[in-house]
Amino acid sequence: MAAADVEISKTDQSLRSMKLSGHVGFDSLPNQLVNKSVQNGFVFNIMCIGETGLGKSTLMDTLFNTSFESQPSPHTLPNVKLKSHTYQLQEKSVRLKLTICDTVGYGDQINKDDSFKAVVDYIDSQFESYLQEELKIKRSLSTCHDSRIHICLYFICPTGHGLKSLDLVCMKKLDTKVNIIPIIAKADTISKTELQRFKAKINQELSTNGVQIYQFPTDDETVAEVNVSMNTHVPFAVVGSTEFVRIGNKTVRARQYPWGTVQVDNETHCDFVKLREMLIRTNMEDMREKTHTKHYELYRQKRLEQMGFSDVDRDNKPVSFQQTFEAKRSNHMAELQGKEDEMRQMFVLRVKEKEAELKENEKELHAKFDKLKKDHAEDKRKLEESRKKLEEDFVEFSRRKAQMTASHHTLTLGKKNKK
Ligand SMILES: Nc1nc2c(ncn2[C@@H]2O[C@H](COP(=O)(O)OP(=O)(O)O)[C@@H](O)[C@H]2O)c(=O)[nH]1
Ligand SMILES: [Mg+2]
C-alpha cells in the first residue's frame, strides 16, 4: 500500500512528455468543445444602468442591429425598477440567448440615496437563485436559465464635468459583484477636445475612489495586443441610433444634424465599434467566465460563510462539509435543549409566583373575614345590650304604669266615700 502511494506521487512529480507513434485523434478535442457549445447555444446577460433618456434602449438596438421594441419610460417613477427581457437571437448557426436588463427610473427620484439598492438586490438575487440550484440534490445547472449578469454597461451623462456622486456610489457598490464597463452616452453632444479631457477626468475619479472597472484580459496572447490598446480607450464614447442613412452605396446607422451626419460605426466619429468588438466579438466568453469564477465565487463564499460553513476550523485544520454539518446540528440541538430548560425554569418560576400571589390573596381574605366576624359580634353585643336596656325600660314603665293606676284608683274611691 505504502509502496503504491510512493509510486503515484513519483509519477505526479515527474510528468513525462511522450511522443505518439501515430495519429490518435485527441487533437479533435477543441472541435468537440466548439460543437457542443454551438449545439447548446450561448447565454449572455447585459445590464444597462443609466438615467432615463441617456440612450440605453437605443444603444441596445444599435449593438444587436435589431429593434427590441422597448417603451420609453417616464421620469416620474417613485423608485427604481429592474426590468429584464430575454431574446433568442441567431447568427448563421449560432444561437444567443440574450437578456437585457434595464434600470427603469434610475436617477429620477429627488432622493437618490437608494437608487443603487434595487440594482444590487437584483444582481444578488440572480446569484442566489444560481446558488440555490447548485445546492440542490438534483441539479439542473446546464438546463436552467442562468440569469447572472455578465456585464454592466454604466451610462455616463455627457456633461463634460466628470462623474456624478450617484455614478461613483453605484459603481463602487457594484464593482465586486459584476463586470463594469463605463460608457459615455450620447457622445455626439460633446466636442473632440472636451471628450479627451472628460475621459481622463472620469478615469482619475474612478481610480481615486478605488472603483474597479472591468479590464479586457491581456493574458491570452491572441487578443492581448488589441485588449491592451482597448483598455486605454475606456470609457468608450458611444452614439446610438435607430435611423439609417445612405452613404455612398452603403446604408448605415447614423444621426443627422443640420451641420452634418454622425455615423455610429465610423471609428473617427465615436467608440461604438470598439465597444461592440470588445463586448460581443472578443471578450464575451471572458466576461461570462469572470462572472462565474470571480463575482459569483465571491458571493457564494460569503453566503456559505454566512450560513456557518467553512473550509477550516478554529485551529485552521481542514474540516469537511459533513463535520461542519454535524457540528452545526449538535450546536443546534444544544441550543434547543438550552431553550427548553430555560422555558421549564421560567414555567416553574411563574407557577411559584402565582402560588405566592394566591396565598397572599387567601391571607387577605381570611383577615377580612375575621374582621367582619369581629364587627358582627360587636354589633350583636351592642344590639343585645340595647335590647336588655329596652326590656328593663319596659319593665320599669310597666311597674310605673301599674303604680299610677293603683294610686288613681285610691284617689277616686276616697272622693266617693266623702260624699
Ligand atoms: N444625441 C443623441 N441622442 C441619442 C443617442 N441615443 C439615443 N438618443 C436619443 O435619446 C432619447 C432617449 O433614448 P432612449 O434610448 O429611449 O433612452 P433610455 O431611456 O436610456 O432607454 C431618444 O430621443 C433617442 O433618439 C445618442 O447617441 N446621441
Ligand atoms: Mg429605455
mmCIF file of C-alpha atoms in Angstrom, residues 111-326:
data_model
loop_
_atom_site.group_PDB
_atom_site.id
_atom_site.type_symbol
_atom_site.label_atom_id
_atom_site.label_comp_id
_atom_site.label_asym_id
_atom_site.label_seq_id
_atom_site.Cartn_x
_atom_site.Cartn_y
_atom_site.Cartn_z
ATOM 1 C CA ASN A 111 -33.700 61.418 -3.058
ATOM 2 C CA LYS A 112 -31.234 59.255 -4.970
ATOM 3 C CA ASP A 113 -29.809 57.505 -1.890
ATOM 4 C CA ASP A 114 -31.438 54.187 -2.658
ATOM 5 C CA SER A 115 -31.164 54.233 -6.465
ATOM 6 C CA PHE A 116 -28.411 51.651 -6.494
ATOM 7 C CA LYS A 117 -30.070 49.399 -3.910
ATOM 8 C CA ALA A 118 -32.521 47.906 -6.396
ATOM 9 C CA VAL A 119 -29.628 47.134 -8.743
ATOM 10 C CA VAL A 120 -27.532 45.474 -6.015
ATOM 11 C CA ASP A 121 -30.544 43.432 -4.883
ATOM 12 C CA TYR A 122 -31.253 42.314 -8.443
ATOM 13 C CA ILE A 123 -27.678 41.147 -9.049
ATOM 14 C CA ASP A 124 -27.583 39.347 -5.687
ATOM 15 C CA SER A 125 -30.884 37.617 -6.280
ATOM 16 C CA GLN A 126 -29.625 36.208 -9.610
ATOM 17 C CA PHE A 127 -26.556 34.856 -7.795
ATOM 18 C CA GLU A 128 -28.799 33.483 -5.065
ATOM 19 C CA SER A 129 -31.012 31.555 -7.446
ATOM 20 C CA TYR A 130 -27.937 30.034 -9.119
ATOM 21 C CA LEU A 131 -26.543 29.098 -5.689
ATOM 22 C CA GLN A 132 -29.842 27.508 -4.680
ATOM 23 C CA GLU A 133 -29.777 25.429 -7.875
ATOM 24 C CA GLU A 134 -26.185 24.426 -7.151
ATOM 25 C CA LEU A 135 -27.090 23.327 -3.613
ATOM 26 C CA LYS A 136 -29.957 21.113 -4.758
ATOM 27 C CA ILE A 137 -29.514 17.352 -4.693
ATOM 28 C CA LYS A 138 -30.918 17.045 -8.202
ATOM 29 C CA ARG A 139 -29.216 19.883 -10.006
ATOM 30 C CA SER A 140 -30.058 21.053 -13.492
ATOM 31 C CA LEU A 141 -27.429 23.743 -13.953
ATOM 32 C CA SER A 142 -26.981 23.074 -17.646
ATOM 33 C CA THR A 143 -30.662 23.393 -18.476
ATOM 34 C CA CYS A 144 -31.854 26.025 -16.025
ATOM 35 C CA HIS A 145 -31.671 29.622 -17.241
ATOM 36 C CA ASP A 146 -28.558 31.295 -15.902
ATOM 37 C CA SER A 147 -29.661 34.870 -15.235
ATOM 38 C CA ARG A 148 -26.462 36.145 -13.619
ATOM 39 C CA ILE A 149 -25.404 39.484 -15.083
ATOM 40 C CA HIS A 150 -22.254 39.111 -17.178
ATOM 41 C CA ILE A 151 -21.675 42.750 -17.945
ATOM 42 C CA CYS A 152 -22.962 46.040 -16.688
ATOM 43 C CA LEU A 153 -22.788 48.965 -19.086
ATOM 44 C CA TYR A 154 -22.777 52.087 -16.955
ATOM 45 C CA PHE A 155 -24.053 55.052 -18.993
ATOM 46 C CA ILE A 156 -22.365 58.304 -18.003
ATOM 47 C CA CYS A 157 -24.135 61.573 -18.756
ATOM 48 C CA PRO A 158 -22.086 63.592 -21.291
ATOM 49 C CA THR A 159 -21.747 66.665 -19.076
ATOM 50 C CA GLY A 160 -18.024 67.120 -19.696
ATOM 51 C CA HIS A 161 -17.581 67.754 -15.963
ATOM 52 C CA GLY A 162 -16.902 64.326 -14.535
ATOM 53 C CA LEU A 163 -18.916 61.726 -12.697
ATOM 54 C CA LYS A 164 -21.944 62.458 -10.565
ATOM 55 C CA SER A 165 -21.838 61.217 -6.985
ATOM 56 C CA LEU A 166 -24.590 58.707 -7.802
ATOM 57 C CA ASP A 167 -22.355 57.230 -10.540
ATOM 58 C CA LEU A 168 -19.455 56.768 -8.143
ATOM 59 C CA VAL A 169 -21.543 55.378 -5.301
ATOM 60 C CA CYS A 170 -23.336 52.926 -7.566
ATOM 61 C CA MET A 171 -20.209 51.696 -9.359
ATOM 62 C CA LYS A 172 -18.404 51.317 -6.029
ATOM 63 C CA LYS A 173 -21.265 49.193 -4.679
ATOM 64 C CA LEU A 174 -21.247 47.014 -7.779
ATOM 65 C CA ASP A 175 -17.590 46.547 -8.603
ATOM 66 C CA THR A 176 -17.214 43.323 -6.599
ATOM 67 C CA LYS A 177 -20.455 41.894 -7.972
ATOM 68 C CA VAL A 178 -20.331 42.479 -11.693
ATOM 69 C CA ASN A 179 -18.026 43.387 -14.578
ATOM 70 C CA ILE A 180 -18.491 47.113 -15.199
ATOM 71 C CA ILE A 181 -17.742 48.927 -18.431
ATOM 72 C CA PRO A 182 -18.380 52.656 -18.115
ATOM 73 C CA ILE A 183 -19.502 54.339 -21.333
ATOM 74 C CA ILE A 184 -20.097 57.960 -22.182
ATOM 75 C CA ALA A 185 -23.608 58.164 -23.583
ATOM 76 C CA LYS A 186 -24.674 60.453 -26.444
ATOM 77 C CA ALA A 187 -21.039 61.203 -27.237
ATOM 78 C CA ASP A 188 -22.107 63.235 -30.290
ATOM 79 C CA THR A 189 -23.073 66.020 -27.888
ATOM 80 C CA ILE A 190 -19.541 66.579 -26.702
ATOM 81 C CA SER A 191 -16.647 68.071 -28.677
ATOM 82 C CA LYS A 192 -13.468 66.174 -29.544
ATOM 83 C CA THR A 193 -11.120 68.044 -27.200
ATOM 84 C CA GLU A 194 -13.674 68.064 -24.393
ATOM 85 C CA LEU A 195 -14.092 64.326 -24.785
ATOM 86 C CA GLN A 196 -10.414 63.569 -24.141
ATOM 87 C CA ARG A 197 -10.431 65.728 -21.019
ATOM 88 C CA PHE A 198 -13.720 64.184 -19.908
ATOM 89 C CA LYS A 199 -12.382 60.643 -20.299
ATOM 90 C CA ALA A 200 -9.244 61.497 -18.323
ATOM 91 C CA LYS A 201 -11.327 63.129 -15.573
ATOM 92 C CA ILE A 202 -13.601 60.085 -15.322
ATOM 93 C CA ASN A 203 -10.658 57.681 -15.141
ATOM 94 C CA GLN A 204 -8.972 59.787 -12.494
ATOM 95 C CA GLU A 205 -12.174 59.939 -10.403
ATOM 96 C CA LEU A 206 -12.664 56.194 -10.720
ATOM 97 C CA SER A 207 -9.138 55.453 -9.571
ATOM 98 C CA THR A 208 -9.127 57.954 -6.676
ATOM 99 C CA ASN A 209 -12.343 56.374 -5.415
ATOM 100 C CA GLY A 210 -10.975 52.865 -5.863
ATOM 101 C CA VAL A 211 -13.663 51.739 -8.291
ATOM 102 C CA GLN A 212 -12.579 48.560 -10.063
ATOM 103 C CA ILE A 213 -13.861 48.511 -13.604
ATOM 104 C CA TYR A 214 -13.643 45.542 -15.941
ATOM 105 C CA GLN A 215 -10.270 45.178 -17.692
ATOM 106 C CA PHE A 216 -10.143 43.388 -21.016
ATOM 107 C CA PRO A 217 -7.911 40.339 -20.429
ATOM 108 C CA THR A 218 -4.328 40.514 -21.579
ATOM 109 C CA ASP A 219 -3.208 37.006 -20.682
ATOM 110 C CA ASP A 220 -4.438 35.384 -23.887
ATOM 111 C CA GLU A 221 -1.815 36.201 -26.496
ATOM 112 C CA THR A 222 -4.230 36.067 -29.432
ATOM 113 C CA VAL A 223 -6.131 39.082 -28.098
ATOM 114 C CA ALA A 224 -3.569 40.607 -25.722
ATOM 115 C CA GLU A 225 -2.474 43.354 -28.080
ATOM 116 C CA VAL A 226 -5.925 44.562 -29.039
ATOM 117 C CA ASN A 227 -7.143 44.335 -25.446
ATOM 118 C CA VAL A 228 -4.197 46.328 -24.091
ATOM 119 C CA SER A 229 -4.954 49.091 -26.555
ATOM 120 C CA MET A 230 -8.721 48.941 -25.913
ATOM 121 C CA ASN A 231 -8.206 49.222 -22.154
ATOM 122 C CA THR A 232 -6.767 52.679 -22.811
ATOM 123 C CA HIS A 233 -9.934 53.810 -24.627
ATOM 124 C CA VAL A 234 -12.305 53.128 -21.732
ATOM 125 C CA PRO A 235 -14.738 54.777 -21.032
ATOM 126 C CA PHE A 236 -15.978 54.305 -24.571
ATOM 127 C CA ALA A 237 -17.761 57.299 -26.011
ATOM 128 C CA VAL A 238 -20.766 55.887 -27.852
ATOM 129 C CA VAL A 239 -23.534 57.041 -30.120
ATOM 130 C CA GLY A 240 -26.667 55.060 -30.788
ATOM 131 C CA SER A 241 -29.234 55.455 -33.498
ATOM 132 C CA THR A 242 -32.282 53.818 -34.978
ATOM 133 C CA GLU A 243 -32.057 55.956 -38.115
ATOM 134 C CA PHE A 244 -30.413 54.730 -41.304
ATOM 135 C CA VAL A 245 -28.655 56.988 -43.794
ATOM 136 C CA ARG A 246 -27.312 56.145 -47.228
ATOM 137 C CA ILE A 247 -23.616 56.936 -47.531
ATOM 138 C CA GLY A 248 -22.069 56.008 -50.899
ATOM 139 C CA ASN A 249 -23.516 52.616 -51.681
ATOM 140 C CA LYS A 250 -23.969 51.576 -48.034
ATOM 141 C CA THR A 251 -26.834 52.169 -45.637
ATOM 142 C CA VAL A 252 -25.506 52.905 -42.184
ATOM 143 C CA ARG A 253 -26.876 53.762 -38.764
ATOM 144 C CA ALA A 254 -26.357 57.460 -38.211
ATOM 145 C CA ARG A 255 -27.689 60.617 -36.583
ATOM 146 C CA GLN A 256 -28.301 63.543 -38.884
ATOM 147 C CA TYR A 257 -27.845 67.133 -37.813
ATOM 148 C CA PRO A 258 -28.161 70.387 -39.746
ATOM 149 C CA TRP A 259 -24.361 70.591 -39.803
ATOM 150 C CA GLY A 260 -23.576 67.005 -40.679
ATOM 151 C CA THR A 261 -24.031 63.307 -40.026
ATOM 152 C CA VAL A 262 -22.655 61.208 -37.160
ATOM 153 C CA GLN A 263 -22.067 57.655 -38.299
ATOM 154 C CA VAL A 264 -22.387 55.204 -35.471
ATOM 155 C CA ASP A 265 -19.855 52.727 -36.815
ATOM 156 C CA ASN A 266 -17.330 55.243 -38.017
ATOM 157 C CA GLU A 267 -14.374 54.977 -35.636
ATOM 158 C CA THR A 268 -13.412 58.601 -36.182
ATOM 159 C CA HIS A 269 -16.878 59.663 -35.014
ATOM 160 C CA CYS A 270 -17.216 57.572 -31.854
ATOM 161 C CA ASP A 271 -16.104 54.411 -29.996
ATOM 162 C CA PHE A 272 -19.223 52.374 -30.787
ATOM 163 C CA VAL A 273 -17.333 49.845 -32.936
ATOM 164 C CA LYS A 274 -14.726 49.398 -30.199
ATOM 165 C CA LEU A 275 -17.453 48.660 -27.667
ATOM 166 C CA ARG A 276 -19.136 46.149 -29.967
ATOM 167 C CA GLU A 277 -15.826 44.442 -30.750
ATOM 168 C CA MET A 278 -14.903 44.120 -27.100
ATOM 169 C CA LEU A 279 -18.335 43.196 -25.844
ATOM 170 C CA ILE A 280 -19.525 40.774 -28.468
ATOM 171 C CA ARG A 281 -16.672 39.646 -30.668
ATOM 172 C CA THR A 282 -13.598 39.450 -28.447
ATOM 173 C CA ASN A 283 -14.379 39.190 -24.768
ATOM 174 C CA MET A 284 -17.896 37.842 -24.270
ATOM 175 C CA GLU A 285 -16.565 34.492 -23.104
ATOM 176 C CA ASP A 286 -14.148 36.162 -20.690
ATOM 177 C CA MET A 287 -16.990 38.193 -19.165
ATOM 178 C CA ARG A 288 -19.055 35.042 -18.709
ATOM 179 C CA GLU A 289 -16.091 33.273 -17.157
ATOM 180 C CA LYS A 290 -15.150 36.171 -14.819
ATOM 181 C CA THR A 291 -18.768 36.365 -13.683
ATOM 182 C CA HIS A 292 -18.640 32.724 -12.675
ATOM 183 C CA THR A 293 -15.109 32.433 -11.320
ATOM 184 C CA LYS A 294 -14.723 35.837 -9.702
ATOM 185 C CA HIS A 295 -18.018 37.551 -8.853
ATOM 186 C CA TYR A 296 -20.236 34.523 -8.289
ATOM 187 C CA GLU A 297 -17.442 32.764 -6.419
ATOM 188 C CA LEU A 298 -17.154 35.694 -4.007
ATOM 189 C CA TYR A 299 -20.914 35.763 -3.481
ATOM 190 C CA ARG A 300 -21.010 32.009 -2.917
ATOM 191 C CA GLN A 301 -18.123 32.138 -0.469
ATOM 192 C CA LYS A 302 -19.744 34.929 1.570
ATOM 193 C CA ARG A 303 -23.141 33.228 1.593
ATOM 194 C CA LEU A 304 -21.756 29.858 2.670
ATOM 195 C CA GLU A 305 -19.742 31.535 5.423
ATOM 196 C CA GLN A 306 -22.891 33.370 6.471
ATOM 197 C CA MET A 307 -24.651 30.018 6.671
ATOM 198 C CA GLY A 308 -21.860 28.893 9.024
ATOM 199 C CA PHE A 309 -19.784 26.759 6.674
ATOM 200 C CA SER A 310 -16.037 26.979 6.445
ATOM 201 C CA ASP A 311 -13.164 25.007 4.937
ATOM 202 C CA VAL A 312 -11.113 25.173 8.130
ATOM 203 C CA ASP A 313 -11.943 25.055 11.822
ATOM 204 C CA ARG A 314 -10.780 27.432 14.586
ATOM 205 C CA ASP A 315 -7.359 25.792 14.699
ATOM 206 C CA ASN A 316 -7.004 26.194 10.936
ATOM 207 C CA LYS A 317 -7.422 22.457 10.372
ATOM 208 C CA PRO A 318 -9.429 21.410 7.317
ATOM 209 C CA VAL A 319 -12.985 20.351 8.064
ATOM 210 C CA SER A 320 -15.367 18.551 5.769
ATOM 211 C CA PHE A 321 -18.917 19.592 4.916
ATOM 212 C CA GLN A 322 -20.109 16.568 6.907
ATOM 213 C CA GLN A 323 -18.164 17.643 10.011
ATOM 214 C CA THR A 324 -19.466 21.213 9.794
ATOM 215 C CA PHE A 325 -22.960 19.875 9.374
ATOM 216 C CA GLU A 326 -22.594 17.558 12.399
#
